[in-house]
PDB file of C-alpha atoms in Angstrom:
ATOM      1  CA  SER A   1     -26.257 -10.512 -81.983  1.00 85.00           C
ATOM      2  CA  GLN A   2     -28.451 -10.428 -79.119  1.00 87.00           C
ATOM      3  CA  THR A   3     -32.129 -11.769 -79.124  1.00 92.00           C
ATOM      4  CA  ILE A   4     -35.407 -11.923 -76.323  1.00 95.00           C
ATOM      5  CA  HIS A   5     -37.650 -14.091 -76.410  1.00 96.00           C
ATOM      6  CA  GLN A   6     -40.840 -14.348 -74.538  1.00 97.00           C
ATOM      7  CA  TRP A   7     -43.314 -16.664 -74.176  1.00 96.00           C
ATOM      8  CA  PRO A   8     -46.353 -17.604 -74.726  1.00 96.00           C
ATOM      9  CA  ALA A   9     -47.325 -14.438 -76.568  1.00 95.00           C
ATOM     10  CA  THR A  10     -50.942 -14.548 -75.411  1.00 96.00           C
ATOM     11  CA  LEU A  11     -52.449 -15.889 -72.482  1.00 97.00           C
ATOM     12  CA  VAL A  12     -56.180 -16.060 -70.843  1.00 97.00           C
ATOM     13  CA  GLN A  13     -56.277 -17.473 -67.890  1.00 97.00           C
ATOM     14  CA  PRO A  14     -59.226 -17.882 -65.114  1.00 97.00           C
ATOM     15  CA  VAL A  15     -58.946 -15.941 -61.503  1.00 97.00           C
ATOM     16  CA  GLY A  16     -57.182 -18.293 -59.056  1.00 96.00           C
ATOM     17  CA  SER A  17     -55.113 -19.868 -61.747  1.00 97.00           C
ATOM     18  CA  PRO A  18     -51.195 -19.911 -61.579  1.00 97.00           C
ATOM     19  CA  LEU A  19     -49.027 -18.268 -63.785  1.00 97.00           C
ATOM     20  CA  SER A  20     -45.423 -18.930 -65.447  1.00 97.00           C
ATOM     21  CA  LEU A  21     -44.237 -16.952 -68.046  1.00 98.00           C
ATOM     22  CA  GLU A  22     -40.545 -17.398 -69.511  1.00 97.00           C
ATOM     23  CA  CYS A  23     -38.331 -14.646 -70.630  1.00 98.00           C
ATOM     24  CA  THR A  24     -34.695 -15.950 -72.287  1.00 97.00           C
ATOM     25  CA  VAL A  25     -32.083 -13.725 -73.815  1.00 96.00           C
ATOM     26  CA  GLU A  26     -29.587 -15.414 -76.436  1.00 95.00           C
ATOM     27  CA  GLY A  27     -25.989 -13.897 -77.537  1.00 93.00           C
ATOM     28  CA  THR A  28     -24.921 -12.043 -74.474  1.00 90.00           C
ATOM     29  CA  SER A  29     -23.519 -13.373 -70.979  1.00 89.00           C
ATOM     30  CA  ASN A  30     -24.648 -12.332 -67.537  1.00 91.00           C
ATOM     31  CA  PRO A  31     -26.662 -10.036 -68.487  1.00 92.00           C
ATOM     32  CA  ASN A  32     -29.325  -7.989 -66.224  1.00 92.00           C
ATOM     33  CA  LEU A  33     -32.816  -9.243 -66.355  1.00 94.00           C
ATOM     34  CA  TYR A  34     -35.985  -7.193 -65.930  1.00 94.00           C
ATOM     35  CA  TRP A  35     -40.100  -7.635 -65.657  1.00 95.00           C
ATOM     36  CA  TYR A  36     -42.255  -4.763 -66.658  1.00 94.00           C
ATOM     37  CA  ARG A  37     -45.906  -4.861 -66.581  1.00 94.00           C
ATOM     38  CA  GLN A  38     -47.905  -2.575 -68.574  1.00 92.00           C
ATOM     39  CA  ALA A  39     -51.412  -2.003 -67.894  1.00 83.00           C
ATOM     40  CA  ALA A  40     -54.208  -1.236 -70.524  1.00 77.00           C
ATOM     41  CA  GLY A  41     -53.525   2.727 -72.068  1.00 72.00           C
ATOM     42  CA  ARG A  42     -51.107   3.151 -69.666  1.00 75.00           C
ATOM     43  CA  GLY A  43     -47.160   3.313 -68.852  1.00 84.00           C
ATOM     44  CA  LEU A  44     -44.791   0.774 -67.534  1.00 90.00           C
ATOM     45  CA  GLN A  45     -44.491  -0.339 -64.041  1.00 89.00           C
ATOM     46  CA  LEU A  46     -41.230  -2.237 -63.036  1.00 89.00           C
ATOM     47  CA  LEU A  47     -41.847  -5.409 -61.426  1.00 93.00           C
ATOM     48  CA  PHE A  48     -38.393  -7.508 -60.488  1.00 93.00           C
ATOM     49  CA  TYR A  49     -35.207  -7.182 -61.638  1.00 90.00           C
ATOM     50  CA  SER A  50     -31.724  -9.137 -61.459  1.00 92.00           C
ATOM     51  CA  VAL A  51     -28.647  -8.926 -61.662  1.00 90.00           C
ATOM     52  CA  GLY A  52     -27.023 -12.337 -61.683  1.00 92.00           C
ATOM     53  CA  ILE A  53     -28.493 -16.019 -61.163  1.00 94.00           C
ATOM     54  CA  GLY A  54     -30.832 -16.474 -57.893  1.00 91.00           C
ATOM     55  CA  GLN A  55     -30.283 -12.485 -57.580  1.00 92.00           C
ATOM     56  CA  ILE A  56     -33.869 -10.834 -57.503  1.00 93.00           C
ATOM     57  CA  SER A  57     -34.924  -7.953 -56.539  1.00 89.00           C
ATOM     58  CA  SER A  58     -38.900  -6.843 -56.053  1.00 88.00           C
ATOM     59  CA  GLU A  59     -40.271  -3.259 -56.684  1.00 84.00           C
ATOM     60  CA  VAL A  60     -43.702  -3.548 -56.058  1.00 80.00           C
ATOM     61  CA  PRO A  61     -44.980  -5.800 -53.345  1.00 65.00           C
ATOM     62  CA  GLN A  62     -48.127  -7.972 -54.978  1.00 79.00           C
ATOM     63  CA  ASN A  63     -48.665 -11.667 -55.809  1.00 89.00           C
ATOM     64  CA  LEU A  64     -46.394 -12.379 -58.301  1.00 94.00           C
ATOM     65  CA  SER A  65     -42.740 -13.569 -57.873  1.00 95.00           C
ATOM     66  CA  ALA A  66     -39.611 -13.716 -60.134  1.00 96.00           C
ATOM     67  CA  SER A  67     -36.906 -16.768 -60.786  1.00 96.00           C
ATOM     68  CA  ARG A  68     -33.582 -16.696 -62.763  1.00 97.00           C
ATOM     69  CA  PRO A  69     -32.775 -20.417 -62.292  1.00 96.00           C
ATOM     70  CA  GLN A  70     -30.187 -19.536 -65.379  1.00 95.00           C
ATOM     71  CA  ASP A  71     -27.682 -16.864 -66.384  1.00 95.00           C
ATOM     72  CA  ARG A  72     -30.087 -15.953 -69.373  1.00 95.00           C
ATOM     73  CA  GLN A  73     -33.599 -17.528 -68.162  1.00 97.00           C
ATOM     74  CA  PHE A  74     -35.790 -14.811 -66.269  1.00 97.00           C
ATOM     75  CA  ILE A  75     -39.440 -16.464 -64.991  1.00 98.00           C
ATOM     76  CA  LEU A  76     -42.555 -14.481 -63.797  1.00 97.00           C
ATOM     77  CA  SER A  77     -44.741 -16.653 -61.513  1.00 97.00           C
ATOM     78  CA  SER A  78     -47.980 -16.109 -59.600  1.00 96.00           C
ATOM     79  CA  LYS A  79     -50.070 -19.057 -57.626  1.00 95.00           C
ATOM     80  CA  LYS A  80     -52.859 -17.633 -57.693  1.00 96.00           C
ATOM     81  CA  LEU A  81     -54.120 -14.822 -60.321  1.00 96.00           C
ATOM     82  CA  LEU A  82     -56.294 -11.827 -59.917  1.00 95.00           C
ATOM     83  CA  LEU A  83     -58.670  -9.619 -61.975  1.00 94.00           C
ATOM     84  CA  SER A  84     -55.953  -6.997 -61.629  1.00 92.00           C
ATOM     85  CA  ASP A  85     -52.995  -8.622 -63.195  1.00 94.00           C
ATOM     86  CA  SER A  86     -54.361  -8.618 -66.501  1.00 94.00           C
ATOM     87  CA  GLY A  87     -52.182  -6.688 -68.335  1.00 94.00           C
ATOM     88  CA  PHE A  88     -48.777  -6.762 -70.887  1.00 95.00           C
ATOM     89  CA  TYR A  89     -45.572  -8.282 -69.681  1.00 97.00           C
ATOM     90  CA  LEU A  90     -42.346  -7.203 -71.065  1.00 96.00           C
ATOM     91  CA  CYS A  91     -38.951  -8.303 -70.442  1.00 97.00           C
ATOM     92  CA  ALA A  92     -35.997  -6.607 -70.828  1.00 95.00           C
ATOM     93  CA  TRP A  93     -32.107  -6.989 -70.655  1.00 94.00           C
ATOM     94  CA  SER A  94     -29.266  -4.939 -70.389  1.00 91.00           C
ATOM     95  CA  VAL A  95     -25.550  -5.171 -70.147  1.00 88.00           C
ATOM     96  CA  PRO A  96     -24.616  -4.914 -66.813  1.00 82.00           C
ATOM     97  CA  GLY A  97     -23.637  -1.353 -66.110  1.00 69.00           C
ATOM     98  CA  ARG A  98     -24.572   2.559 -65.015  1.00 62.00           C
ATOM     99  CA  ALA A  99     -27.952   3.041 -66.682  1.00 65.00           C
ATOM    100  CA  GLU A 100     -27.263   0.991 -69.885  1.00 81.00           C
ATOM    101  CA  THR A 101     -30.052   0.371 -72.303  1.00 88.00           C
ATOM    102  CA  GLN A 102     -32.632  -1.953 -71.843  1.00 92.00           C
ATOM    103  CA  TYR A 103     -33.874  -3.856 -74.503  1.00 93.00           C
ATOM    104  CA  PHE A 104     -37.385  -4.925 -74.611  1.00 95.00           C
ATOM    105  CA  GLY A 105     -38.571  -8.840 -75.656  1.00 96.00           C
ATOM    106  CA  PRO A 106     -42.478  -9.080 -77.581  1.00 95.00           C
ATOM    107  CA  GLY A 107     -44.172  -9.095 -74.392  1.00 96.00           C
ATOM    108  CA  THR A 108     -46.618 -11.970 -72.910  1.00 96.00           C
ATOM    109  CA  ARG A 109     -50.799 -10.121 -73.457  1.00 95.00           C
ATOM    110  CA  LEU A 110     -52.048 -11.666 -70.090  1.00 96.00           C
ATOM    111  CA  LEU A 111     -56.304 -11.572 -69.084  1.00 96.00           C
ATOM    112  CA  VAL A 112     -57.473 -12.581 -66.510  1.00 96.00           C
ATOM    113  CA  LEU A 113     -60.998 -13.588 -66.176  1.00 96.00           C
TER     114      LEU A 113
ATOM    115  CA  ALA B   1     -36.505   9.886 -56.434  1.00 67.00           C
ATOM    116  CA  GLN B   2     -36.615  10.439 -60.998  1.00 77.00           C
ATOM    117  CA  LYS B   3     -40.120  11.486 -62.502  1.00 89.00           C
ATOM    118  CA  VAL B   4     -40.781  11.807 -66.345  1.00 94.00           C
ATOM    119  CA  THR B   5     -43.895  13.505 -67.262  1.00 95.00           C
ATOM    120  CA  GLN B   6     -45.337  13.151 -70.836  1.00 96.00           C
ATOM    121  CA  ALA B   7     -48.030  15.779 -71.140  1.00 95.00           C
ATOM    122  CA  GLN B   8     -49.382  14.921 -74.452  1.00 96.00           C
ATOM    123  CA  THR B   9     -51.512  11.630 -73.743  1.00 95.00           C
ATOM    124  CA  GLU B  10     -52.618  11.752 -77.662  1.00 96.00           C
ATOM    125  CA  ILE B  11     -51.607  13.751 -80.728  1.00 97.00           C
ATOM    126  CA  SER B  12     -52.874  13.164 -84.399  1.00 98.00           C
ATOM    127  CA  VAL B  13     -51.384  14.490 -87.400  1.00 98.00           C
ATOM    128  CA  VAL B  14     -51.775  14.593 -91.031  1.00 97.00           C
ATOM    129  CA  GLU B  15     -48.857  13.014 -92.911  1.00 97.00           C
ATOM    130  CA  LYS B  16     -45.979  15.002 -93.699  1.00 97.00           C
ATOM    131  CA  GLU B  17     -46.572  17.254 -90.753  1.00 98.00           C
ATOM    132  CA  ASP B  18     -43.638  17.767 -88.401  1.00 98.00           C
ATOM    133  CA  VAL B  19     -44.518  16.753 -84.967  1.00 98.00           C
ATOM    134  CA  THR B  20     -42.946  17.209 -81.390  1.00 98.00           C
ATOM    135  CA  LEU B  21     -43.315  15.003 -78.428  1.00 98.00           C
ATOM    136  CA  ASP B  22     -42.755  16.526 -75.575  1.00 98.00           C
ATOM    137  CA  CYS B  23     -40.747  14.978 -72.099  1.00 98.00           C
ATOM    138  CA  VAL B  24     -39.910  16.903 -68.788  1.00 97.00           C
ATOM    139  CA  TYR B  25     -37.844  14.691 -66.157  1.00 95.00           C
ATOM    140  CA  GLU B  26     -37.252  15.501 -62.735  1.00 93.00           C
ATOM    141  CA  THR B  27     -34.086  14.822 -60.609  1.00 87.00           C
ATOM    142  CA  ARG B  28     -31.740  15.651 -58.241  1.00 85.00           C
ATOM    143  CA  ASP B  29     -28.610  13.507 -59.213  1.00 85.00           C
ATOM    144  CA  THR B  30     -25.866  15.391 -61.695  1.00 85.00           C
ATOM    145  CA  THR B  31     -25.101  12.213 -63.561  1.00 87.00           C
ATOM    146  CA  TYR B  32     -28.580  10.722 -65.459  1.00 89.00           C
ATOM    147  CA  TYR B  33     -29.462   9.271 -68.633  1.00 91.00           C
ATOM    148  CA  LEU B  34     -32.569   9.941 -71.103  1.00 93.00           C
ATOM    149  CA  PHE B  35     -33.900   7.413 -73.638  1.00 94.00           C
ATOM    150  CA  TRP B  36     -37.081   7.051 -75.981  1.00 97.00           C
ATOM    151  CA  TYR B  37     -38.572   4.405 -76.823  1.00 96.00           C
ATOM    152  CA  LYS B  38     -40.958   3.358 -79.550  1.00 97.00           C
ATOM    153  CA  GLN B  39     -44.214   0.956 -78.973  1.00 95.00           C
ATOM    154  CA  PRO B  40     -45.967  -0.164 -82.587  1.00 94.00           C
ATOM    155  CA  PRO B  41     -48.867  -1.436 -82.225  1.00 90.00           C
ATOM    156  CA  SER B  42     -47.226  -4.930 -81.897  1.00 89.00           C
ATOM    157  CA  GLY B  43     -46.147  -3.910 -78.647  1.00 90.00           C
ATOM    158  CA  GLU B  44     -42.557  -4.434 -78.513  1.00 91.00           C
ATOM    159  CA  LEU B  45     -40.573  -1.665 -77.248  1.00 93.00           C
ATOM    160  CA  VAL B  46     -37.971  -0.276 -79.543  1.00 95.00           C
ATOM    161  CA  PHE B  47     -35.156   1.572 -78.439  1.00 94.00           C
ATOM    162  CA  LEU B  48     -34.570   4.884 -80.251  1.00 95.00           C
ATOM    163  CA  ILE B  49     -31.971   7.134 -78.702  1.00 93.00           C
ATOM    164  CA  ARG B  50     -29.813   7.477 -75.224  1.00 91.00           C
ATOM    165  CA  ARG B  51     -28.062  10.855 -73.514  1.00 91.00           C
ATOM    166  CA  ASN B  52     -26.345  11.442 -71.017  1.00 88.00           C
ATOM    167  CA  SER B  53     -26.576  14.718 -68.506  1.00 90.00           C
ATOM    168  CA  PHE B  54     -23.332  15.587 -69.964  1.00 89.00           C
ATOM    169  CA  ASP B  55     -24.313  15.506 -73.514  1.00 85.00           C
ATOM    170  CA  GLU B  56     -26.536  18.467 -74.510  1.00 83.00           C
ATOM    171  CA  GLN B  57     -25.852  18.316 -78.150  1.00 83.00           C
ATOM    172  CA  ASN B  58     -29.051  17.818 -80.300  1.00 85.00           C
ATOM    173  CA  GLU B  59     -29.213  14.975 -82.159  1.00 86.00           C
ATOM    174  CA  ILE B  60     -30.485  14.297 -85.655  1.00 88.00           C
ATOM    175  CA  SER B  61     -31.598  10.688 -87.388  1.00 89.00           C
ATOM    176  CA  GLY B  62     -32.759  10.922 -90.464  1.00 93.00           C
ATOM    177  CA  ARG B  63     -36.469  12.027 -89.735  1.00 95.00           C
ATOM    178  CA  TYR B  64     -35.921  12.150 -85.948  1.00 96.00           C
ATOM    179  CA  SER B  65     -34.379  14.508 -83.503  1.00 95.00           C
ATOM    180  CA  TRP B  66     -33.900  15.058 -79.921  1.00 95.00           C
ATOM    181  CA  ASN B  67     -33.935  18.670 -78.310  1.00 95.00           C
ATOM    182  CA  PHE B  68     -32.000  17.966 -74.936  1.00 95.00           C
ATOM    183  CA  GLN B  69     -32.152  21.028 -72.761  1.00 94.00           C
ATOM    184  CA  LYS B  70     -30.910  21.419 -68.975  1.00 92.00           C
ATOM    185  CA  SER B  71     -31.766  24.400 -68.484  1.00 92.00           C
ATOM    186  CA  THR B  72     -35.646  23.660 -68.769  1.00 94.00           C
ATOM    187  CA  SER B  73     -35.477  19.427 -67.628  1.00 94.00           C
ATOM    188  CA  SER B  74     -36.302  18.775 -71.174  1.00 96.00           C
ATOM    189  CA  PHE B  75     -35.794  15.860 -73.791  1.00 96.00           C
ATOM    190  CA  ASN B  76     -38.136  16.713 -76.883  1.00 97.00           C
ATOM    191  CA  PHE B  77     -38.585  14.225 -79.852  1.00 97.00           C
ATOM    192  CA  THR B  78     -39.248  15.460 -83.070  1.00 97.00           C
ATOM    193  CA  ILE B  79     -40.318  13.716 -86.308  1.00 97.00           C
ATOM    194  CA  THR B  80     -39.844  15.641 -89.277  1.00 97.00           C
ATOM    195  CA  ALA B  81     -42.422  14.767 -92.230  1.00 97.00           C
ATOM    196  CA  SER B  82     -44.295  12.223 -90.543  1.00 97.00           C
ATOM    197  CA  GLN B  83     -45.779   8.897 -91.874  1.00 97.00           C
ATOM    198  CA  VAL B  84     -47.913   6.542 -91.371  1.00 97.00           C
ATOM    199  CA  VAL B  85     -45.650   4.011 -89.855  1.00 96.00           C
ATOM    200  CA  ASP B  86     -44.528   6.532 -87.306  1.00 97.00           C
ATOM    201  CA  SER B  87     -48.073   5.466 -85.774  1.00 97.00           C
ATOM    202  CA  ALA B  88     -46.956   4.381 -82.422  1.00 97.00           C
ATOM    203  CA  VAL B  89     -46.944   5.104 -78.473  1.00 96.00           C
ATOM    204  CA  TYR B  90     -43.557   6.937 -77.647  1.00 97.00           C
ATOM    205  CA  PHE B  91     -42.214   6.398 -74.191  1.00 97.00           C
ATOM    206  CA  CYS B  92     -39.417   8.680 -72.461  1.00 96.00           C
ATOM    207  CA  ALA B  93     -37.331   7.054 -69.737  1.00 94.00           C
ATOM    208  CA  SER B  94     -34.611   8.204 -67.213  1.00 92.00           C
ATOM    209  CA  SER B  95     -32.174   6.346 -65.105  1.00 88.00           C
ATOM    210  CA  TYR B  96     -29.637   6.997 -62.914  1.00 79.00           C
ATOM    211  CA  ASN B  97     -28.278   3.861 -61.720  1.00 70.00           C
ATOM    212  CA  PHE B  98     -28.189   0.518 -63.605  1.00 60.00           C
ATOM    213  CA  ASN B  99     -31.227  -1.130 -62.433  1.00 68.00           C
ATOM    214  CA  LYS B 100     -34.017   1.270 -62.277  1.00 78.00           C
ATOM    215  CA  PHE B 101     -35.539   2.997 -65.456  1.00 86.00           C
ATOM    216  CA  TYR B 102     -38.362   5.772 -64.982  1.00 88.00           C
ATOM    217  CA  PHE B 103     -40.600   5.598 -67.591  1.00 91.00           C
ATOM    218  CA  GLY B 104     -43.189   8.089 -68.848  1.00 93.00           C
ATOM    219  CA  SER B 105     -46.801   7.553 -69.534  1.00 92.00           C
ATOM    220  CA  GLY B 106     -45.937   7.603 -73.056  1.00 95.00           C
ATOM    221  CA  THR B 107     -47.256   9.786 -75.723  1.00 97.00           C
ATOM    222  CA  LYS B 108     -49.803   8.251 -78.397  1.00 96.00           C
ATOM    223  CA  LEU B 109     -48.995   9.434 -82.327  1.00 98.00           C
ATOM    224  CA  ASN B 110     -51.890   8.934 -84.537  1.00 97.00           C
ATOM    225  CA  VAL B 111     -50.090   9.726 -88.249  1.00 97.00           C
ATOM    226  CA  LYS B 112     -53.114  10.041 -90.572  1.00 97.00           C
ATOM    227  CA  PRO B 113     -52.295   9.231 -94.406  1.00 95.00           C
TER     228      PRO B 113
END
């Protein structure tokens, strides 16, 4: 069966510090991968998605970036965090195809102080 | 573009009551997919159901049932005989291609003992 991991689970970072969140998927090959952000008490905002190694599409211009160095690894990064980057970050995967179900990881809670 | 509206921000019921969560979608596409996810306090989104636009049959899974009506662009979710463990935020989402999900803002359900 497929599983998706995210770490760290919780992170507290000062403004201006760098960020690296990691997501890995097991039990499947060539998945579509997604990064979402959920601000406190709000819905989900798609940040990035990837259909293959090195292929990243950005949905929202901001100070975040994403990379996919391996087939089942998706990394969310920032060089300098802003207060507004605080939130709950969710990684998801899906089988390649039309509107396939997305399955979510446990998430990372980021607090920028 | 697609849009999903969940007008109910928060609902509180007493255990064993039935509750319906509303979802209204907007789309210009003839082929699209609709989803419901549950987000318990732990934060991880749990997939509940996926329906395509050509299948309007209602679906029942245990205490859960879904009513899909294209005439009113609605995909409502009913929990029968609610339980405390049903307390969560529920998200409705739509998709017409394999990359983008459009999530509603979520409905927080509180089931009191």
